[in-house]
PDB file of C-alpha atoms in Angstrom:
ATOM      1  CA  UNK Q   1       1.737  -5.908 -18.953  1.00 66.00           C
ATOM      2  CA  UNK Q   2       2.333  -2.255 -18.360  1.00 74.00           C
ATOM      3  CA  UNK Q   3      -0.941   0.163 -18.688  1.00 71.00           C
ATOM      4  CA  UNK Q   4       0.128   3.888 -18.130  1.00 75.00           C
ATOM      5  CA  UNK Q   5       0.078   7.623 -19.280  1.00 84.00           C
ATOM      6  CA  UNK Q   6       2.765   8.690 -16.512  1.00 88.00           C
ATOM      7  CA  UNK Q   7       6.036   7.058 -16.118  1.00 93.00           C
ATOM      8  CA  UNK Q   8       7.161   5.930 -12.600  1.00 94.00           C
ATOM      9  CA  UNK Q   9       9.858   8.820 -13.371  1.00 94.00           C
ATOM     10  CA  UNK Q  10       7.351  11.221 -14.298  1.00 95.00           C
ATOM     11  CA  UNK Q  11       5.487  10.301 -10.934  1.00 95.00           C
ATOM     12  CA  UNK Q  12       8.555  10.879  -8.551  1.00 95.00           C
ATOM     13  CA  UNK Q  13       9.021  14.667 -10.399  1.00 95.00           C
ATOM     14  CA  UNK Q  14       5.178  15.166  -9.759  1.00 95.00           C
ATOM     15  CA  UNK Q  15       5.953  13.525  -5.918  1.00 95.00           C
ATOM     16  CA  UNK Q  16       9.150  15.652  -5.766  1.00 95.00           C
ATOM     17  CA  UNK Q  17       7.181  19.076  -6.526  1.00 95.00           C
ATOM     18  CA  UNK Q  18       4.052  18.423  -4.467  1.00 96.00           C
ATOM     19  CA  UNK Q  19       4.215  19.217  -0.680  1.00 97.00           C
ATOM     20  CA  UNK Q  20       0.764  18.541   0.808  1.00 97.00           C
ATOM     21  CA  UNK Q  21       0.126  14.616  -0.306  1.00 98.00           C
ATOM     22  CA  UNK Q  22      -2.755  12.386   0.671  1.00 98.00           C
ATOM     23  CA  UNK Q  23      -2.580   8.318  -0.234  1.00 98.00           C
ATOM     24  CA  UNK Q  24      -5.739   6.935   0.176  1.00 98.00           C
ATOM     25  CA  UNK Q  25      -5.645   3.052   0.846  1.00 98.00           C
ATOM     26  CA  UNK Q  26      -8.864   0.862  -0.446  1.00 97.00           C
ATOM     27  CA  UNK Q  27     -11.660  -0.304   1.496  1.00 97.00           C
ATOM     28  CA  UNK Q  28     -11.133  -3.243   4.158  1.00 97.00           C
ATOM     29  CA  UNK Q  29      -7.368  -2.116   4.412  1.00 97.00           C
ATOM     30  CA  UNK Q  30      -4.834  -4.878   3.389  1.00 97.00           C
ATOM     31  CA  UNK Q  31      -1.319  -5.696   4.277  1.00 96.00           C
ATOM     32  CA  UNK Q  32      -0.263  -4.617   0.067  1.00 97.00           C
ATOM     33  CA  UNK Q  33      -2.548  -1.220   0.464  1.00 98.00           C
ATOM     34  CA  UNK Q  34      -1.306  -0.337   3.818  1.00 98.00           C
ATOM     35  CA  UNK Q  35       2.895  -1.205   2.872  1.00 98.00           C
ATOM     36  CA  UNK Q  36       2.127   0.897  -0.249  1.00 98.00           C
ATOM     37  CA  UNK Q  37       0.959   4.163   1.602  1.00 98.00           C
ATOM     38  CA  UNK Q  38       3.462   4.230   4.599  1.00 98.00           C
ATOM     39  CA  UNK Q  39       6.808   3.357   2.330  1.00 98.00           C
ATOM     40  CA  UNK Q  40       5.262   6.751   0.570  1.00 97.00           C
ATOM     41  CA  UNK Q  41       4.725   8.348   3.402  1.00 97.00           C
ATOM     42  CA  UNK Q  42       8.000   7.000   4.588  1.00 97.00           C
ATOM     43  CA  UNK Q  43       9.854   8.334   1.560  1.00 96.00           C
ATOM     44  CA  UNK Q  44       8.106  11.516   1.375  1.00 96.00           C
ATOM     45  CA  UNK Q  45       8.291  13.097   4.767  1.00 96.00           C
ATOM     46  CA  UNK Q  46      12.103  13.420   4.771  1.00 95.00           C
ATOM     47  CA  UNK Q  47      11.758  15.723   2.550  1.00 95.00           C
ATOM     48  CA  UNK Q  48       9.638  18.337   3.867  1.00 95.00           C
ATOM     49  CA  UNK Q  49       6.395  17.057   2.353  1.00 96.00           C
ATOM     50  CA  UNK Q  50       3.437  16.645   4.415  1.00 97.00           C
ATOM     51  CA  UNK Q  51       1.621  13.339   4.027  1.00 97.00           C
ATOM     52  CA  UNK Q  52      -1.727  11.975   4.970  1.00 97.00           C
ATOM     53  CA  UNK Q  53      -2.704   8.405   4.784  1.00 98.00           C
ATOM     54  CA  UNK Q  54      -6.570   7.993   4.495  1.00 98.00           C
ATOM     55  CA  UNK Q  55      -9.280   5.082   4.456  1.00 98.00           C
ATOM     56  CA  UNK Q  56     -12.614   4.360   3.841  1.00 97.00           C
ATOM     57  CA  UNK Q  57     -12.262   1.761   6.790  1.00 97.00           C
ATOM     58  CA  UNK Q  58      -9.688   1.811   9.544  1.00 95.00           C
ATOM     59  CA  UNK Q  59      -6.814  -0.918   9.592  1.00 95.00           C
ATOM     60  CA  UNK Q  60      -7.585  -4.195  11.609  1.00 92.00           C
ATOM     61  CA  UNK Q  61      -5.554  -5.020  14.832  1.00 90.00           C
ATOM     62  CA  UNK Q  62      -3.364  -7.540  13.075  1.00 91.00           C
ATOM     63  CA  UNK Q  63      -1.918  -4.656  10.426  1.00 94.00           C
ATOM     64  CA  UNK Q  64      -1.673  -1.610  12.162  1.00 94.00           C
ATOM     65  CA  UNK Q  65       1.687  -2.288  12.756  1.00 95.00           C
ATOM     66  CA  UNK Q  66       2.256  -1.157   9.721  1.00 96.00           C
ATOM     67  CA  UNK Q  67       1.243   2.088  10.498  1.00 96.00           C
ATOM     68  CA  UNK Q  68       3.487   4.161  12.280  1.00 93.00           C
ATOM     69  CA  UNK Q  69       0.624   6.932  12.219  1.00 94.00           C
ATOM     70  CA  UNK Q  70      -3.109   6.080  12.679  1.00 93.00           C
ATOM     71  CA  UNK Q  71      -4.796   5.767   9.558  1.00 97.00           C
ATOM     72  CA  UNK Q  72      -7.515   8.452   9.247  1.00 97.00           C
ATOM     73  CA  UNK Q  73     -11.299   7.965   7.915  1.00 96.00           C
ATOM     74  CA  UNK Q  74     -11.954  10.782   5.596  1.00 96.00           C
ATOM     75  CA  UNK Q  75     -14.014  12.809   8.430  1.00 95.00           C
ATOM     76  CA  UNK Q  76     -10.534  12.573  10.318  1.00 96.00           C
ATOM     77  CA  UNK Q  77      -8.734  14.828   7.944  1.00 95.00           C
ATOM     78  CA  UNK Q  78      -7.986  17.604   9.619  1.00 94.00           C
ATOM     79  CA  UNK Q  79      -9.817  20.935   8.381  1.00 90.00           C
ATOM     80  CA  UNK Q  80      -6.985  22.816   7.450  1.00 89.00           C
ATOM     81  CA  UNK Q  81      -4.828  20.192   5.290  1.00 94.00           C
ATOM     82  CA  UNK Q  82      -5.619  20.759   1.745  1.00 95.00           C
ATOM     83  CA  UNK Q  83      -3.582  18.693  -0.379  1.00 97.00           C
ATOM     84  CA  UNK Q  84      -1.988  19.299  -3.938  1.00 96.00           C
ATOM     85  CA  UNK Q  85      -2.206  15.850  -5.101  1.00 97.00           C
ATOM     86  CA  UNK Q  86      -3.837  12.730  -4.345  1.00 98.00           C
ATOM     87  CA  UNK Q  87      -2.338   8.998  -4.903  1.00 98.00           C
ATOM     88  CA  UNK Q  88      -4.149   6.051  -4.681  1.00 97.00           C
ATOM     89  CA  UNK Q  89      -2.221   2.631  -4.249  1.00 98.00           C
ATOM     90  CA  UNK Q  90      -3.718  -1.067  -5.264  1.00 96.00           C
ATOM     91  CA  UNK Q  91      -7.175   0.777  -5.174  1.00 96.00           C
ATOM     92  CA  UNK Q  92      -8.369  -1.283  -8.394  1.00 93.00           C
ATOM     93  CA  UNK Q  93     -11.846   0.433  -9.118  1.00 93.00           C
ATOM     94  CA  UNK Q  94     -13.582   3.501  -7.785  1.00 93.00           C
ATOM     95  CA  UNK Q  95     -16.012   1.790  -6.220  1.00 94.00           C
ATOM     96  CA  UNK Q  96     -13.265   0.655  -4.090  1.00 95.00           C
ATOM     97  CA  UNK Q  97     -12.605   3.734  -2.076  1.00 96.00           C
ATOM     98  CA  UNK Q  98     -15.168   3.701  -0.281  1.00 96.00           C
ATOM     99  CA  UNK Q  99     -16.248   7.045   1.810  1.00 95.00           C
ATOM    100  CA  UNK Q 100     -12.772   8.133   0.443  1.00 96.00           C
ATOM    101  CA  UNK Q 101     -13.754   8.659  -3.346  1.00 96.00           C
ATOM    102  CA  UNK Q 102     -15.256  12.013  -3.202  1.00 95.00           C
ATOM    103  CA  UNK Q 103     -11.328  13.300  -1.801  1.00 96.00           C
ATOM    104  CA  UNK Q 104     -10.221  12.758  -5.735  1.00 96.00           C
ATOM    105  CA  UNK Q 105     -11.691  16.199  -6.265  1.00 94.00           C
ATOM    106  CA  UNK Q 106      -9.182  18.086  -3.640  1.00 95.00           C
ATOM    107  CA  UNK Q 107      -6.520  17.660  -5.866  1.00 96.00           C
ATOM    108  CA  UNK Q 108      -5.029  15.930  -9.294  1.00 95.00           C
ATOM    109  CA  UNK Q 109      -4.786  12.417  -8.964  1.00 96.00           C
ATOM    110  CA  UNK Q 110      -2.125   9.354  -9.738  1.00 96.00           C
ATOM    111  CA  UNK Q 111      -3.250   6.186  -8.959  1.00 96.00           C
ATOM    112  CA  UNK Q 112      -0.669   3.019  -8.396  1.00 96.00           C
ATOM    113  CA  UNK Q 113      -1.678  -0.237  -8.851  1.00 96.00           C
ATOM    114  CA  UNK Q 114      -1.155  -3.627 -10.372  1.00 94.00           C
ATOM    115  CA  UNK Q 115      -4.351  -5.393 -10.895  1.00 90.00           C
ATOM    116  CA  UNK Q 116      -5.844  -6.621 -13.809  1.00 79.00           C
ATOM    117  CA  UNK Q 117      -9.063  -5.337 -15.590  1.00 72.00           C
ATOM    118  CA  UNK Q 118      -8.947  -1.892 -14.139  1.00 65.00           C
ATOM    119  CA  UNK Q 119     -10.704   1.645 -13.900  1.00 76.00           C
ATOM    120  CA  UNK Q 120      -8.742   4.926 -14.783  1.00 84.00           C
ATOM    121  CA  UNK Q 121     -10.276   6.591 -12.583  1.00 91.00           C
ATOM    122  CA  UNK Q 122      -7.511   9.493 -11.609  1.00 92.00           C
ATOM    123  CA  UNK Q 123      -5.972  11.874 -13.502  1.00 93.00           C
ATOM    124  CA  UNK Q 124      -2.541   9.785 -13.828  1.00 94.00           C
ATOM    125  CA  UNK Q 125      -2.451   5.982 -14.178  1.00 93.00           C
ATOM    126  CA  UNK Q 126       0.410   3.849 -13.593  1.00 94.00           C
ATOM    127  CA  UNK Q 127      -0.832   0.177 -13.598  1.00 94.00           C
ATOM    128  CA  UNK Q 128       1.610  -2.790 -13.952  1.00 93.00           C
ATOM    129  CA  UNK Q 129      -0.886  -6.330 -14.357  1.00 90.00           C
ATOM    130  CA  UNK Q 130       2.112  -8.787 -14.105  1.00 90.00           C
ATOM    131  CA  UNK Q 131       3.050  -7.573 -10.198  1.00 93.00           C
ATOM    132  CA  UNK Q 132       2.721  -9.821  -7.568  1.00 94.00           C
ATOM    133  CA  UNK Q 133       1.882  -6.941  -5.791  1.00 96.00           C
ATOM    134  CA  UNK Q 134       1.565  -3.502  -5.692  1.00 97.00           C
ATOM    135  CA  UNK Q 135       4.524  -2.859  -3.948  1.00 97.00           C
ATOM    136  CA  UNK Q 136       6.635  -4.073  -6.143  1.00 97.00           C
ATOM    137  CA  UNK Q 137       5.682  -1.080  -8.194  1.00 97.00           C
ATOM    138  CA  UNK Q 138       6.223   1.172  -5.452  1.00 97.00           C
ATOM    139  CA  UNK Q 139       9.868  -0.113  -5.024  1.00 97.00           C
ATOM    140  CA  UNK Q 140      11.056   0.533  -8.731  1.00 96.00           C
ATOM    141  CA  UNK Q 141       8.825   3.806  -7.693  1.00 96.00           C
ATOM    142  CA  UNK Q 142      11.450   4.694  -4.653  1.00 95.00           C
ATOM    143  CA  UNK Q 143      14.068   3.386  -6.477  1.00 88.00           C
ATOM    144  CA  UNK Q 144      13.899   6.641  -8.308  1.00 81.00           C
ATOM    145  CA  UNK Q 145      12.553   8.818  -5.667  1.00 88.00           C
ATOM    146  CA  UNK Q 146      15.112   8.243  -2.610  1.00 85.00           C
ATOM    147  CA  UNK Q 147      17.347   5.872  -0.890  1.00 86.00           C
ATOM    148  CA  UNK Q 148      15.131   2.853   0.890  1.00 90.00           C
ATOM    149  CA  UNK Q 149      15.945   3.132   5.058  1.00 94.00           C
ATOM    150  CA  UNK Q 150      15.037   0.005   6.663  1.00 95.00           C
ATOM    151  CA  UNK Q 151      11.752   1.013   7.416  1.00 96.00           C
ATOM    152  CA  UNK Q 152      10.761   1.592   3.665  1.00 97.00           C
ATOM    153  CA  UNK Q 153      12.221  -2.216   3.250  1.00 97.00           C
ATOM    154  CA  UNK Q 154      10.090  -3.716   5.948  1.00 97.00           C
ATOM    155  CA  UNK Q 155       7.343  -1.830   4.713  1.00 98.00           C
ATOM    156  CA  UNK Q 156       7.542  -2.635   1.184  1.00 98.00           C
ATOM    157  CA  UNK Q 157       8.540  -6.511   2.201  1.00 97.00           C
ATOM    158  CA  UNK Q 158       5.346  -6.728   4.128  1.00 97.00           C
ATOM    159  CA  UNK Q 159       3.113  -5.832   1.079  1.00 97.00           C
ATOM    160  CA  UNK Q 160       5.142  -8.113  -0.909  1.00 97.00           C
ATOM    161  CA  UNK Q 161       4.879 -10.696   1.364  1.00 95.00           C
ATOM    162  CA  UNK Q 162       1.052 -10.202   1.841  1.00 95.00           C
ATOM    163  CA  UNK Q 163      -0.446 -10.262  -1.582  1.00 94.00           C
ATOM    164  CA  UNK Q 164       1.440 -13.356  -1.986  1.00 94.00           C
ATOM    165  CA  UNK Q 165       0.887 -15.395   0.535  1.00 93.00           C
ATOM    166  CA  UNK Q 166       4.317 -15.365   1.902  1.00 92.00           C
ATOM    167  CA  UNK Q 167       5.069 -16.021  -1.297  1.00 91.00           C
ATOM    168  CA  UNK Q 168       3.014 -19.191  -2.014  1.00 92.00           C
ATOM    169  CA  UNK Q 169       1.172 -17.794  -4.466  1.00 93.00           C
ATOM    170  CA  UNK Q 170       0.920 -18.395  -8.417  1.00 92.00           C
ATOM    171  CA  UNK Q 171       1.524 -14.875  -8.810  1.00 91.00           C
ATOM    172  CA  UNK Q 172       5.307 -15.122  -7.505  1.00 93.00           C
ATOM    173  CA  UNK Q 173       7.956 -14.283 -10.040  1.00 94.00           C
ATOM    174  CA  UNK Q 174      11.824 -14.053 -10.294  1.00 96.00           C
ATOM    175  CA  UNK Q 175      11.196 -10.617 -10.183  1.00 95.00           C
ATOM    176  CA  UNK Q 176       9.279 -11.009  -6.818  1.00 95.00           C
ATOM    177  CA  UNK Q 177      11.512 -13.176  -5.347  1.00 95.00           C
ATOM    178  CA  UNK Q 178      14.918 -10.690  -6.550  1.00 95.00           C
ATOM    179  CA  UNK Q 179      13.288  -7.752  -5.336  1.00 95.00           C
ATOM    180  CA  UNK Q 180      12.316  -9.512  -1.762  1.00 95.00           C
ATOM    181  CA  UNK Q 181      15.943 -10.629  -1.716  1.00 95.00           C
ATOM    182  CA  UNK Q 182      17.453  -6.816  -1.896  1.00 95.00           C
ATOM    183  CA  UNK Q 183      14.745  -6.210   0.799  1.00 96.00           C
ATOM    184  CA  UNK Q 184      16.212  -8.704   3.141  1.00 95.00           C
ATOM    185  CA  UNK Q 185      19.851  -7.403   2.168  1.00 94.00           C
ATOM    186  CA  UNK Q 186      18.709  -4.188   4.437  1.00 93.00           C
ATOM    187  CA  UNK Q 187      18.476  -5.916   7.130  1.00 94.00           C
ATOM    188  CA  UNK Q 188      15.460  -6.466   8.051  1.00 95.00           C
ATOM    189  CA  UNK Q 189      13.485  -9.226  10.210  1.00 94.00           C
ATOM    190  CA  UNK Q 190      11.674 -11.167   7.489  1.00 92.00           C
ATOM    191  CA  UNK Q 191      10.769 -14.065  10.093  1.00 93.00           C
ATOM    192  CA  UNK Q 192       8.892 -10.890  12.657  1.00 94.00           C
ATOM    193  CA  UNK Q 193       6.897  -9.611   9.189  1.00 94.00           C
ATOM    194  CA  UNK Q 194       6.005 -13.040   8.514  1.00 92.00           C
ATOM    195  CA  UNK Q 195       4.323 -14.273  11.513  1.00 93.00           C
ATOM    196  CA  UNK Q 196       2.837 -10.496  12.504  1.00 92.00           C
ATOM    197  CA  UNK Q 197       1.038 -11.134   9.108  1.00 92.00           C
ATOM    198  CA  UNK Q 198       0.408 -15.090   8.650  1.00 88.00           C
ATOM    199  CA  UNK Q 199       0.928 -16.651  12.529  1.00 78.00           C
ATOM    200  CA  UNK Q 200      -0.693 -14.473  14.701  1.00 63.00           C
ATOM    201  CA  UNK Q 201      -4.583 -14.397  15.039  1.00 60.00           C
ATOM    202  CA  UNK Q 202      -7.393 -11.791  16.760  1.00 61.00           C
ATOM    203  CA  UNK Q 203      -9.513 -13.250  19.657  1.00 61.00           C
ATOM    204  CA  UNK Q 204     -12.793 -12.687  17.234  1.00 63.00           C
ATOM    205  CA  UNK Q 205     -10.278 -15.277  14.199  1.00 57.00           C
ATOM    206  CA  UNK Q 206      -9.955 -17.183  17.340  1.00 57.00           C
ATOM    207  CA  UNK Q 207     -13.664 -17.623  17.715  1.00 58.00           C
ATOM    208  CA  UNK Q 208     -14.242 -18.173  14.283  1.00 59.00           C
ATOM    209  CA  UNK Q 209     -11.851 -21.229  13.829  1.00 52.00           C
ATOM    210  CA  UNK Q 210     -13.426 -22.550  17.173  1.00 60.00           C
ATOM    211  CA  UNK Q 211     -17.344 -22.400  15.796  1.00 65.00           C
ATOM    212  CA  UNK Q 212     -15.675 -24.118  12.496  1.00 64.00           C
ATOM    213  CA  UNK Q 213     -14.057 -26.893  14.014  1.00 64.00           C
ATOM    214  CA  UNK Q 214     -16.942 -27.640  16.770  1.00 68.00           C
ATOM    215  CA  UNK Q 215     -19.438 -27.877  13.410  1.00 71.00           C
ATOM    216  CA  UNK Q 216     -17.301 -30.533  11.524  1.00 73.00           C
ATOM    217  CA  UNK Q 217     -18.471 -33.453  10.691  1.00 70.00           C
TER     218      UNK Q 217
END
């Protein structure tokens, strides 16, 4: 189910004529949120654009490899960027942007995203429901926008991979699975994403797992 007043077209011409971009990310950063934002950022820089990535919250330890570029707080923007349009990606509801929401007012707005049930809160709206994840939206998105380096394709594998489990999930389509499949046809190191996401753990998930399995009974 597609929900929408812009076009994925009609967002890359809005992308293509901007030049000062900020992509905020939702609250409690995920691997699909944080893919979505550097592919754009990714994409966008290239081409003379400059691009901010913002959060409410800062990315854990476990996903900032996904950011090539810290991930600012909103007090961290510096003072004289003032951007001429905001995106949002797989930020469902306002209320999940955090510190971040008042930064809808610097600029028009597009928000991304693929969940169900949503609020409109920008300006533009592009919301596909039947996505496994929201970047699969951004890749038909870049698909129009610019060619993919392999850095956009490990991005954009990573939130694919992410929001669905690597891809064990109910949500996982044949779309899914095709578009993860011209992914891996870049060249990229599916098996590295994988376990950076799913088989490593933090010292404090570490702790965790121990108090859990010294309480079983």
């Amino acid at each position: 189910m597609i929900e929408k007043n812009i076009s994925l077209v009609e967002i890359a011409d809005v992308l293509k004529s901007k030049q000062k971009l900020l992509i905020i990310c939702h609250v409690r950063p995920d691997g699909d949120t944080l893919a979505c934002a550097y592919a754009l950022k990714e994409a966008l820089t290239p081409m003379g654009k400059e691009v901010i990535c913002v959060s409410s919250d800062r990315a854990s330890d476990r996903l900032s490899f996904l950011c090539d570029t810290p991930l600012l707080t909103p007090n961290e923007i510096p003072s004289g960027f003032c951007p001429d349009l905001v995106v949002t990606v797989d930020v469902a509801g306002r209320s999940m942007l955090g510190d971040a929401e008042h930064l809808l007012s610097l600029a028009p707005s597009v928000k991304i995203d693929h969940h169900v049930g949503n609020d409109c809160f920008a300006d533009y709206y592009y919301i596909k429901s039947d996505s496994a994840s929201c970047a699969e939206i951004i890749f038909d998105l870049l698909e129009d926008l610019c060619p993919m380096n392999k850095k956009i394709c490990e991005l954009l594998y990573a939130g694919i991979c992410f929001d669905t489990g690597c891809f064990m999930h109910s949500n996982v389509s044949a779309t899914t699975l095709n578009k993860a499949s011209k992914l891996l046809e870049c060249g990229i190191n599916a098996s590295d994403i994988n376990r950076r996401l799913f088989g490593n753990k933090t010292q404090k998930e570490i702790a965790a797992l121990k108090l859990a399995y010294n309480s079983l009974e």
